[in-house]
Short mmCIF file of C-alpha atoms and ligand atoms in Angstrom, two decimals:
data_model
loop_
_atom_site.label_atom_id
_atom_site.label_comp_id
_atom_site.label_asym_id
_atom_site.label_seq_id
_atom_site.Cartn_x
_atom_site.Cartn_y
_atom_site.Cartn_z
CA MET A 1 -0.08 -0.08 0.28
CA SER A 2 1.49 3.32 -0.88
CA PRO A 3 1.36 5.66 1.83
CA THR A 4 -1.20 8.83 1.40
CA ILE A 5 0.28 12.09 1.47
CA LEU A 6 -2.12 15.00 1.72
CA VAL A 7 -0.82 17.91 -0.83
CA THR A 8 -2.32 21.27 0.03
CA GLY A 9 -2.24 23.45 -3.00
CA GLY A 10 -1.12 20.48 -5.01
CA ALA A 11 -2.79 21.95 -8.31
CA GLY A 12 -0.13 24.79 -8.26
CA PHE A 13 3.32 25.24 -9.44
CA ILE A 14 5.45 23.61 -7.17
CA GLY A 15 2.67 21.11 -5.94
CA SER A 16 2.01 19.80 -9.19
CA HIS A 17 5.41 18.80 -9.87
CA THR A 18 5.74 17.36 -6.09
CA CYS A 19 2.94 15.01 -6.97
CA VAL A 20 5.16 13.64 -9.70
CA ALA A 21 8.09 13.29 -7.32
CA LEU A 22 5.94 11.71 -4.72
CA ALA A 23 4.22 9.15 -7.21
CA ALA A 24 7.56 8.06 -8.51
CA ALA A 25 8.85 7.44 -4.99
CA GLY A 26 5.85 4.97 -4.10
CA TYR A 27 3.59 7.92 -2.30
CA ALA A 28 -0.03 8.22 -3.15
CA PRO A 29 -0.80 12.12 -3.49
CA LEU A 30 -3.94 13.41 -2.42
CA VAL A 31 -4.67 16.96 -3.18
CA LEU A 32 -6.33 19.69 -1.45
CA ASP A 33 -6.62 22.87 -3.60
CA ASN A 34 -9.28 25.78 -4.16
CA PHE A 35 -8.13 26.38 -7.36
CA CYS A 36 -7.43 30.17 -6.59
CA ASN A 37 -4.27 30.02 -8.40
CA SER A 38 -4.29 27.18 -10.46
CA ASP A 39 -6.44 24.97 -13.22
CA VAL A 40 -8.11 21.71 -12.44
CA ARG A 41 -6.79 20.62 -15.90
CA VAL A 42 -3.39 19.89 -14.36
CA PHE A 43 -4.93 16.68 -13.35
CA GLU A 44 -5.14 15.31 -16.96
CA ARG A 45 -1.79 16.43 -17.58
CA LEU A 46 -0.36 14.25 -14.23
CA ALA A 47 -2.41 11.46 -15.38
CA ARG A 48 -0.35 11.54 -18.46
CA ILE A 49 2.90 11.70 -16.73
CA ILE A 50 2.26 9.35 -13.60
CA GLY A 51 -0.10 6.70 -15.54
CA SER A 52 -3.30 7.76 -13.58
CA ALA A 53 -4.28 11.45 -12.05
CA PRO A 54 -3.57 11.92 -8.19
CA ARG A 55 -6.84 12.03 -6.39
CA PHE A 56 -8.31 15.46 -5.61
CA VAL A 57 -10.50 17.47 -3.33
CA GLU A 58 -11.65 20.90 -4.06
CA GLY A 59 -11.88 22.93 -1.25
CA ASP A 60 -10.23 25.40 1.07
CA VAL A 61 -7.35 24.55 3.59
CA ARG A 62 -9.24 26.92 6.36
CA ASP A 63 -12.33 24.90 6.18
CA ARG A 64 -11.87 22.93 9.28
CA ALA A 65 -14.78 20.55 8.99
CA LEU A 66 -13.40 19.73 5.65
CA LEU A 67 -10.12 18.80 7.15
CA ASP A 68 -11.49 16.73 9.76
CA ARG A 69 -13.49 14.83 7.31
CA LEU A 70 -10.43 14.06 5.17
CA PHE A 71 -8.27 12.93 8.05
CA ALA A 72 -11.10 10.63 9.18
CA GLU A 73 -11.86 9.01 5.75
CA GLN A 74 -8.05 8.73 4.41
CA PRO A 75 -5.10 6.92 5.93
CA ILE A 76 -3.13 10.16 5.73
CA ALA A 77 0.38 9.40 6.71
CA GLY A 78 1.80 12.84 6.20
CA VAL A 79 1.07 16.54 4.76
CA ILE A 80 2.80 18.74 2.53
CA HIS A 81 1.22 22.07 2.88
CA PHE A 82 1.91 24.21 -0.42
CA ALA A 83 -1.54 26.17 -0.25
CA GLY A 84 -1.04 29.84 0.02
CA LEU A 85 -0.71 33.28 -1.56
CA LYS A 86 2.40 34.05 -2.78
CA SER A 87 2.74 37.72 -4.52
CA VAL A 88 4.95 40.23 -2.52
CA GLY A 89 3.19 43.20 -4.29
CA GLU A 90 -0.23 41.92 -3.16
CA SER A 91 0.70 41.01 0.20
CA VAL A 92 1.55 44.83 0.61
CA SER A 93 -1.82 45.98 -0.94
CA ASP A 94 -3.84 43.34 0.87
CA PRO A 95 -2.13 42.13 4.15
CA LEU A 96 -5.06 40.63 5.62
CA ALA A 97 -5.80 38.39 2.64
CA TYR A 98 -2.11 36.80 3.44
CA TYR A 99 -2.71 36.61 6.87
CA ASP A 100 -5.76 35.11 6.47
CA ASN A 101 -4.74 32.49 3.98
CA ASN A 102 -1.20 31.79 4.80
CA VAL A 103 -1.12 31.99 8.69
CA HIS A 104 -4.67 31.12 9.45
CA GLY A 105 -4.41 28.35 6.90
CA SER A 106 -1.64 26.68 8.34
CA LEU A 107 -2.86 27.28 11.99
CA VAL A 108 -6.36 25.44 10.82
CA LEU A 109 -4.33 22.66 9.21
CA ALA A 110 -2.10 22.00 12.20
CA ALA A 111 -4.71 21.82 14.58
CA ALA A 112 -6.72 19.33 12.39
CA MET A 113 -3.63 17.18 12.07
CA GLU A 114 -3.22 17.26 15.89
CA ALA A 115 -6.64 16.19 16.57
CA ALA A 116 -6.25 13.39 13.95
CA SER A 117 -2.80 12.64 15.46
CA VAL A 118 -1.03 12.96 11.71
CA HIS A 119 2.34 14.39 13.00
CA THR A 120 4.34 14.76 9.91
CA LEU A 121 4.22 18.10 8.18
CA ILE A 122 6.41 19.68 5.66
CA PHE A 123 5.76 23.53 4.98
CA SER A 124 6.69 25.82 2.15
CA SER A 125 8.56 28.57 3.60
CA SER A 126 10.60 30.83 1.58
CA ALA A 127 14.09 32.52 1.34
CA THR A 128 12.00 35.84 1.54
CA VAL A 129 12.12 35.20 5.41
CA TYR A 130 15.78 36.34 5.36
CA GLY A 131 14.95 39.95 3.71
CA ALA A 132 18.31 41.73 2.74
CA THR A 133 21.43 40.58 3.96
CA ASP A 134 25.00 41.23 2.94
CA ARG A 135 26.23 37.25 3.88
CA LEU A 136 26.39 35.03 1.29
CA PRO A 137 25.87 32.58 0.96
CA ILE A 138 22.74 32.32 3.27
CA GLY A 139 22.71 29.90 5.83
CA GLU A 140 19.92 28.87 7.81
CA GLY A 141 21.06 30.62 10.82
CA GLU A 142 20.88 34.14 9.25
CA ALA A 143 18.54 36.76 11.19
CA LEU A 144 15.27 36.52 9.89
CA GLN A 145 13.98 40.06 8.86
CA PRO A 146 11.44 39.85 6.13
CA THR A 147 10.32 43.05 4.51
CA ASN A 148 6.68 42.55 3.20
CA PRO A 149 3.53 40.95 4.67
CA TYR A 150 4.16 37.65 2.19
CA GLY A 151 7.28 37.29 4.34
CA HIS A 152 5.97 38.19 7.88
CA SER A 153 3.48 35.36 7.07
CA LYS A 154 5.85 33.04 6.22
CA GLN A 155 8.33 33.77 9.49
CA MET A 156 4.95 33.78 11.45
CA VAL A 157 3.88 30.22 10.43
CA GLU A 158 7.56 28.83 11.04
CA GLN A 159 7.54 30.58 14.33
CA ALA A 160 4.07 28.87 15.18
CA LEU A 161 5.05 25.17 13.85
CA ALA A 162 8.75 25.35 15.75
CA ASP A 163 6.68 26.32 19.14
CA LEU A 164 4.10 23.42 18.30
CA GLN A 165 6.89 20.76 17.45
CA ARG A 166 8.47 21.93 20.98
CA SER A 167 5.49 21.36 22.64
CA ASP A 168 5.01 17.62 21.66
CA PRO A 169 8.14 15.69 20.53
CA ARG A 170 5.95 13.35 18.42
CA TRP A 171 5.79 16.12 15.49
CA ARG A 172 8.18 15.75 12.68
CA ILE A 173 8.30 19.22 10.86
CA THR A 174 10.35 20.34 8.12
CA LEU A 175 10.67 23.89 7.28
CA LEU A 176 11.67 24.32 3.65
CA ARG A 177 13.05 27.58 2.58
CA TYR A 178 12.97 27.64 -1.04
CA PHE A 179 15.15 29.90 -3.18
CA ASN A 180 13.94 30.80 -6.79
CA PRO A 181 11.99 28.12 -8.16
CA VAL A 182 12.02 27.59 -12.07
CA GLY A 183 11.55 25.34 -14.88
CA ALA A 184 9.17 22.80 -15.46
CA HIS A 185 8.84 19.06 -15.80
CA GLU A 186 10.65 17.54 -18.61
CA SER A 187 7.94 16.38 -20.39
CA GLY A 188 6.68 19.88 -21.08
CA LEU A 189 3.25 18.84 -19.83
CA ILE A 190 2.93 20.78 -16.77
CA GLY A 191 4.39 24.10 -15.70
CA GLU A 192 4.19 27.71 -14.40
CA HIS A 193 1.52 29.85 -16.01
CA PRO A 194 1.02 33.17 -14.11
CA HIS A 195 -2.39 34.97 -14.51
CA GLY A 196 -1.74 38.39 -16.44
CA LYS A 197 1.78 39.82 -16.39
CA PRO A 198 4.17 37.94 -14.67
CA ASN A 199 6.21 39.60 -11.48
CA ASN A 200 9.21 37.02 -11.85
CA LEU A 201 11.91 36.99 -14.11
CA MET A 202 11.80 33.31 -15.96
CA PRO A 203 8.01 33.31 -16.54
CA TYR A 204 8.61 36.90 -18.10
CA VAL A 205 11.66 35.99 -20.31
CA SER A 206 9.84 32.79 -21.60
CA GLN A 207 6.67 35.37 -22.57
CA VAL A 208 9.06 37.35 -24.43
CA ALA A 209 10.72 34.24 -26.11
CA VAL A 210 7.19 33.02 -27.46
CA GLY A 211 5.99 36.46 -28.47
CA LEU A 212 3.37 37.05 -25.73
CA ARG A 213 5.28 40.03 -24.57
CA ASP A 214 7.84 42.61 -26.58
CA LYS A 215 10.44 42.81 -24.33
CA LEU A 216 11.82 42.34 -20.71
CA ALA A 217 12.54 45.13 -18.20
CA VAL A 218 15.58 44.50 -16.36
CA HIS A 219 14.95 45.98 -12.90
CA GLY A 220 18.54 47.70 -12.71
CA GLY A 221 21.97 47.54 -13.94
CA ASP A 222 23.94 49.15 -11.43
CA TYR A 223 24.14 46.45 -8.70
CA PRO A 224 27.34 45.58 -7.10
CA THR A 225 27.30 42.28 -9.23
CA PRO A 226 29.84 41.30 -12.09
CA ASP A 227 27.28 42.51 -14.58
CA GLY A 228 25.49 44.79 -12.72
CA THR A 229 22.22 42.99 -12.88
CA GLY A 230 20.48 41.18 -9.78
CA VAL A 231 21.77 37.61 -8.73
CA ARG A 232 19.53 35.01 -7.44
CA ASP A 233 19.60 31.34 -6.98
CA TYR A 234 17.37 29.71 -9.17
CA VAL A 235 16.35 26.32 -8.46
CA HIS A 236 14.58 23.50 -10.71
CA VAL A 237 11.18 22.78 -9.56
CA MET A 238 11.95 19.12 -10.25
CA ASP A 239 14.87 19.45 -7.99
CA LEU A 240 12.66 21.11 -5.35
CA ALA A 241 10.06 18.19 -5.64
CA GLU A 242 12.37 15.45 -4.97
CA GLY A 243 13.65 17.61 -1.91
CA HIS A 244 9.88 17.15 -0.66
CA VAL A 245 10.47 13.19 -0.89
CA ALA A 246 13.79 13.42 0.73
CA ALA A 247 12.21 15.66 3.64
CA LEU A 248 9.37 12.98 3.99
CA ARG A 249 11.70 10.12 3.94
CA HIS A 250 13.99 11.95 6.41
CA ALA A 251 10.75 12.57 8.86
CA GLU A 252 10.18 8.77 8.91
CA ARG A 253 13.44 8.29 10.51
CA GLN A 254 13.33 11.26 12.84
CA ALA A 255 10.93 13.08 14.86
CA GLY A 256 11.91 17.08 15.43
CA LEU A 257 12.18 20.06 13.37
CA ALA A 258 14.14 20.54 10.45
CA THR A 259 14.68 24.04 8.91
CA LEU A 260 16.40 23.76 5.45
CA ASN A 261 17.38 25.95 2.58
CA LEU A 262 16.48 24.36 -0.99
CA GLY A 263 18.79 25.80 -3.32
CA THR A 264 21.69 25.19 -5.50
CA GLY A 265 24.29 27.33 -3.82
CA ARG A 266 24.98 29.16 -7.06
CA GLY A 267 24.15 32.75 -8.24
CA THR A 268 23.04 33.61 -11.59
CA SER A 269 22.35 37.34 -13.00
CA VAL A 270 19.39 38.51 -14.87
CA LEU A 271 21.69 38.46 -18.24
CA GLU A 272 22.78 35.29 -17.63
CA VAL A 273 19.49 34.24 -17.41
CA VAL A 274 18.57 36.04 -20.59
CA LYS A 275 21.69 34.29 -22.37
CA ALA A 276 20.75 30.93 -21.02
CA PHE A 277 17.31 31.19 -22.14
CA GLU A 278 18.53 32.48 -25.53
CA ARG A 279 20.61 29.17 -26.05
CA ALA A 280 17.82 26.83 -24.94
CA SER A 281 14.97 28.34 -27.20
CA GLY A 282 17.22 29.62 -30.10
CA ARG A 283 15.33 32.92 -30.02
CA SER A 284 16.64 36.12 -29.36
CA ILE A 285 15.45 37.80 -26.28
CA ALA A 286 15.03 41.58 -26.26
CA TYR A 287 15.54 43.55 -23.11
CA GLU A 288 16.04 46.99 -21.65
CA ILE A 289 17.87 47.99 -18.46
CA GLY A 290 15.67 50.11 -16.50
CA PRO A 291 15.57 51.41 -12.77
CA ARG A 292 15.77 49.01 -9.86
CA ARG A 293 12.50 47.48 -8.59
CA THR A 294 12.04 48.79 -5.12
CA GLY A 295 12.46 46.19 -2.38
CA ASP A 296 14.90 44.06 -4.47
CA VAL A 297 18.24 43.13 -3.01
CA PRO A 298 21.26 43.06 -5.11
CA SER A 299 22.20 39.19 -4.64
CA ASN A 300 21.16 36.29 -2.74
CA TRP A 301 21.97 32.53 -2.99
CA ALA A 302 21.64 29.67 -0.39
CA ASP A 303 24.09 27.61 1.55
CA PRO A 304 22.47 24.07 0.98
CA ALA A 305 24.90 22.20 2.89
CA LEU A 306 22.51 21.65 5.84
CA ALA A 307 19.78 20.23 3.39
CA GLN A 308 22.66 18.06 1.89
CA ALA A 309 23.84 16.62 5.29
CA THR A 310 20.51 16.26 6.87
CA LEU A 311 18.43 14.97 3.56
CA GLY A 312 21.17 13.62 1.28
CA TRP A 313 19.29 15.92 -1.28
CA ARG A 314 21.53 18.28 -3.49
CA ALA A 315 20.08 20.06 -6.65
CA GLN A 316 20.85 18.26 -9.96
CA ARG A 317 19.88 20.36 -12.32
CA GLY A 318 21.79 23.92 -13.79
CA ILE A 319 20.43 26.91 -15.50
CA ASP A 320 20.51 25.27 -19.02
CA GLN A 321 18.09 22.54 -17.97
CA MET A 322 16.05 25.17 -16.10
CA CYS A 323 15.61 27.33 -19.34
CA ALA A 324 15.13 23.92 -21.91
CA ASP A 325 12.45 23.02 -19.69
CA SER A 326 10.76 26.15 -19.15
CA TRP A 327 10.81 26.57 -22.96
CA ARG A 328 9.39 23.23 -23.84
CA TRP A 329 6.62 23.86 -21.50
CA GLN A 330 5.90 27.59 -22.74
CA GLN A 331 6.31 26.80 -26.28
CA ALA A 332 3.68 23.79 -26.34
CA ASN A 333 1.41 25.60 -23.67
CA PRO A 334 1.79 29.38 -24.44
CA ARG A 335 -1.67 29.98 -22.79
CA GLY A 336 -1.06 27.61 -19.92
CA TYR A 337 -3.59 24.78 -19.40
CA GLU A 338 -5.76 26.40 -21.77
CA SER A 339 -3.64 25.83 -24.68
P1 LIG B 1 0.88 28.47 -6.45
O1 LIG B 1 0.27 29.68 -6.38
O2 LIG B 1 1.11 28.00 -8.13
O3 LIG B 1 0.21 27.24 -5.68
C1 LIG B 1 -0.51 27.38 -4.82
C2 LIG B 1 -1.68 26.53 -4.86
O4 LIG B 1 -2.50 26.49 -3.44
C3 LIG B 1 -2.43 27.18 -5.77
O5 LIG B 1 -2.97 25.64 -6.57
C4 LIG B 1 -3.57 27.46 -5.17
O6 LIG B 1 -4.82 27.57 -5.98
C5 LIG B 1 -3.48 26.82 -3.85
N1 LIG B 1 -4.31 27.48 -2.62
C6 LIG B 1 -4.18 28.79 -2.35
N2 LIG B 1 -4.66 28.99 -1.25
C7 LIG B 1 -5.33 28.07 -1.06
C8 LIG B 1 -6.30 27.54 0.27
N3 LIG B 1 -6.81 28.61 1.13
N4 LIG B 1 -6.75 26.30 0.32
C9 LIG B 1 -6.74 25.52 -0.86
N5 LIG B 1 -5.90 25.79 -1.73
C10 LIG B 1 -5.24 27.26 -1.89
O7 LIG B 1 2.33 28.67 -5.81
P2 LIG B 1 3.59 27.91 -5.89
O8 LIG B 1 4.81 28.41 -6.62
O9 LIG B 1 3.51 26.34 -6.31
O10 LIG B 1 3.83 28.17 -4.48
C11 LIG B 1 3.68 26.94 -3.22
C12 LIG B 1 4.00 27.55 -1.88
O11 LIG B 1 5.61 27.35 -2.19
C13 LIG B 1 3.29 28.53 -1.63
O12 LIG B 1 3.38 28.45 -0.13
C14 LIG B 1 4.43 29.67 -1.94
O13 LIG B 1 4.38 30.77 -0.78
C15 LIG B 1 5.92 28.60 -1.31
N6 LIG B 1 6.84 29.59 -2.17
C16 LIG B 1 6.68 29.70 -3.63
C17 LIG B 1 8.07 30.35 -4.21
C18 LIG B 1 7.91 30.67 -5.87
O14 LIG B 1 8.69 31.22 -6.08
N7 LIG B 1 7.26 29.98 -6.42
C19 LIG B 1 9.04 30.62 -3.39
C20 LIG B 1 9.17 30.46 -2.18
C21 LIG B 1 8.05 29.72 -1.63
N1 LIG B 2 13.75 40.79 -12.66
C1 LIG B 2 13.94 41.89 -13.65
N2 LIG B 2 12.90 41.98 -14.50
C2 LIG B 2 11.49 41.23 -14.42
C3 LIG B 2 11.67 40.19 -13.39
C4 LIG B 2 12.59 40.17 -12.31
O1 LIG B 2 15.10 42.13 -14.18
O2 LIG B 2 10.65 41.40 -15.16
C5 LIG B 2 14.95 40.58 -11.55
C6 LIG B 2 14.50 41.17 -10.26
O3 LIG B 2 14.99 42.36 -10.29
C7 LIG B 2 15.75 40.02 -9.73
C8 LIG B 2 15.64 38.69 -10.41
O4 LIG B 2 15.16 39.15 -11.80
O5 LIG B 2 17.09 40.46 -9.85
C9 LIG B 2 14.83 37.68 -9.93
O6 LIG B 2 13.46 38.18 -9.69
P1 LIG B 2 12.14 37.40 -9.34
O7 LIG B 2 10.76 38.37 -9.33
O8 LIG B 2 11.99 36.38 -10.33
O9 LIG B 2 12.46 36.64 -8.09
P2 LIG B 2 12.78 37.48 -6.56
O10 LIG B 2 14.15 37.11 -5.94
O11 LIG B 2 12.76 38.84 -6.47
O12 LIG B 2 11.52 36.86 -5.57
C10 LIG B 2 11.29 35.54 -5.25
C11 LIG B 2 10.16 35.33 -5.37
C12 LIG B 2 9.60 35.85 -4.04
C13 LIG B 2 10.29 35.85 -2.70
C14 LIG B 2 11.77 36.42 -3.21
C15 LIG B 2 12.60 35.86 -2.19
O13 LIG B 2 9.20 35.59 -6.18
O14 LIG B 2 8.06 35.27 -3.72
O15 LIG B 2 12.18 35.29 -4.27
O16 LIG B 2 12.82 34.56 -1.70
F1 LIG B 2 9.83 36.54 -1.82
#
């Protein structure tokens, strides 16, 4: 019998790829998603990759009665909690939506798990909890100083879950701080399709390559970096997905709290991403260097050593593969799952 893993937000970008990795590792993902930022057609695509569609329930992670029913009816061995809102800008204009969805949602989930005696939880945190820091690479011991409500919401959940684990040693909690997730499954069947104009670099670049947008605005060319553009730690979404499987295996071996960076440990500049995407797509990417974006840091990349030591996980895929896989998805699905 494959252990059932409840995957909240499992229809979304990282969640859908994690369903593939879970199935490959012998787990049975059970998705709970309200589809506020995803498309139910992802399950047809997952069926083509996995062989059968993961089971899914349409609903909200803040719905305690629904969670109680799920835990009562299904033999859930553990939970991976992706469900949440993730736009930094939106969190500044509508902070209550972020505290409600991300913080309240996580508390409702943890309470339902406690009531059902399910103690294995993997939480999607973000490198955004570190805020601006000059010390690179960023280790997990770095001070947390998020600069926006989205980041605060992640920090609050981390704190609540750490306190919960301290209160009851049966808990097996992993807080995963993702750096910049990009790429797509190598089949090109699933990937990221933001609604409207993308905020993030990789989806913007791929929309320029496919002809949906004219040119990339590079946010700043005067940073103290080798080519003046911002440097980030891009990590392939399938590496991240496999990191979640490694975290589950670790939790099976050991109770406690683990807080781990998931990144490659390598920084790539905006212009290096543009060049890599040009190589992958064979298209030229028009860009214009403009002013810095408020709130951006010059550089950030992970120290991934603790994840490697704890989970035996390290990112395998480089920037060329990230771009090649993003391009395959973008080209085959220029309008996402509507294509
Ligand atoms: P996503 O928006 O593609 O996926 C989130 C999923 O959760 C969506 O399918 C959405 O419909 C669902 N959802 C949202 N609120 C819900 C609710 N209340 N109940 C049920 N379902 C709900 O985002 P993603 O990129 O896959 O991110 C997944 C998680 O990882 C998020 O918690 C995000 O904050 C975190 N994260 C993402 C990034 C990134 O750059 N993508 C970086 C760091 C951390
Ligand atoms: N960039 C551009 N043009 C664009 C978009 C981005 O030049 O159109 C640049 C940014 O200035 C930055 C780099 O590309 O230098 C990466 O930007 P992203 O928006 O893709 O990623 P960020 O590192 O700014 O943000 C990501 C997540 C946030 C999270 C943050 C910290 O999107 O949710 O990492 O972990 F908070």
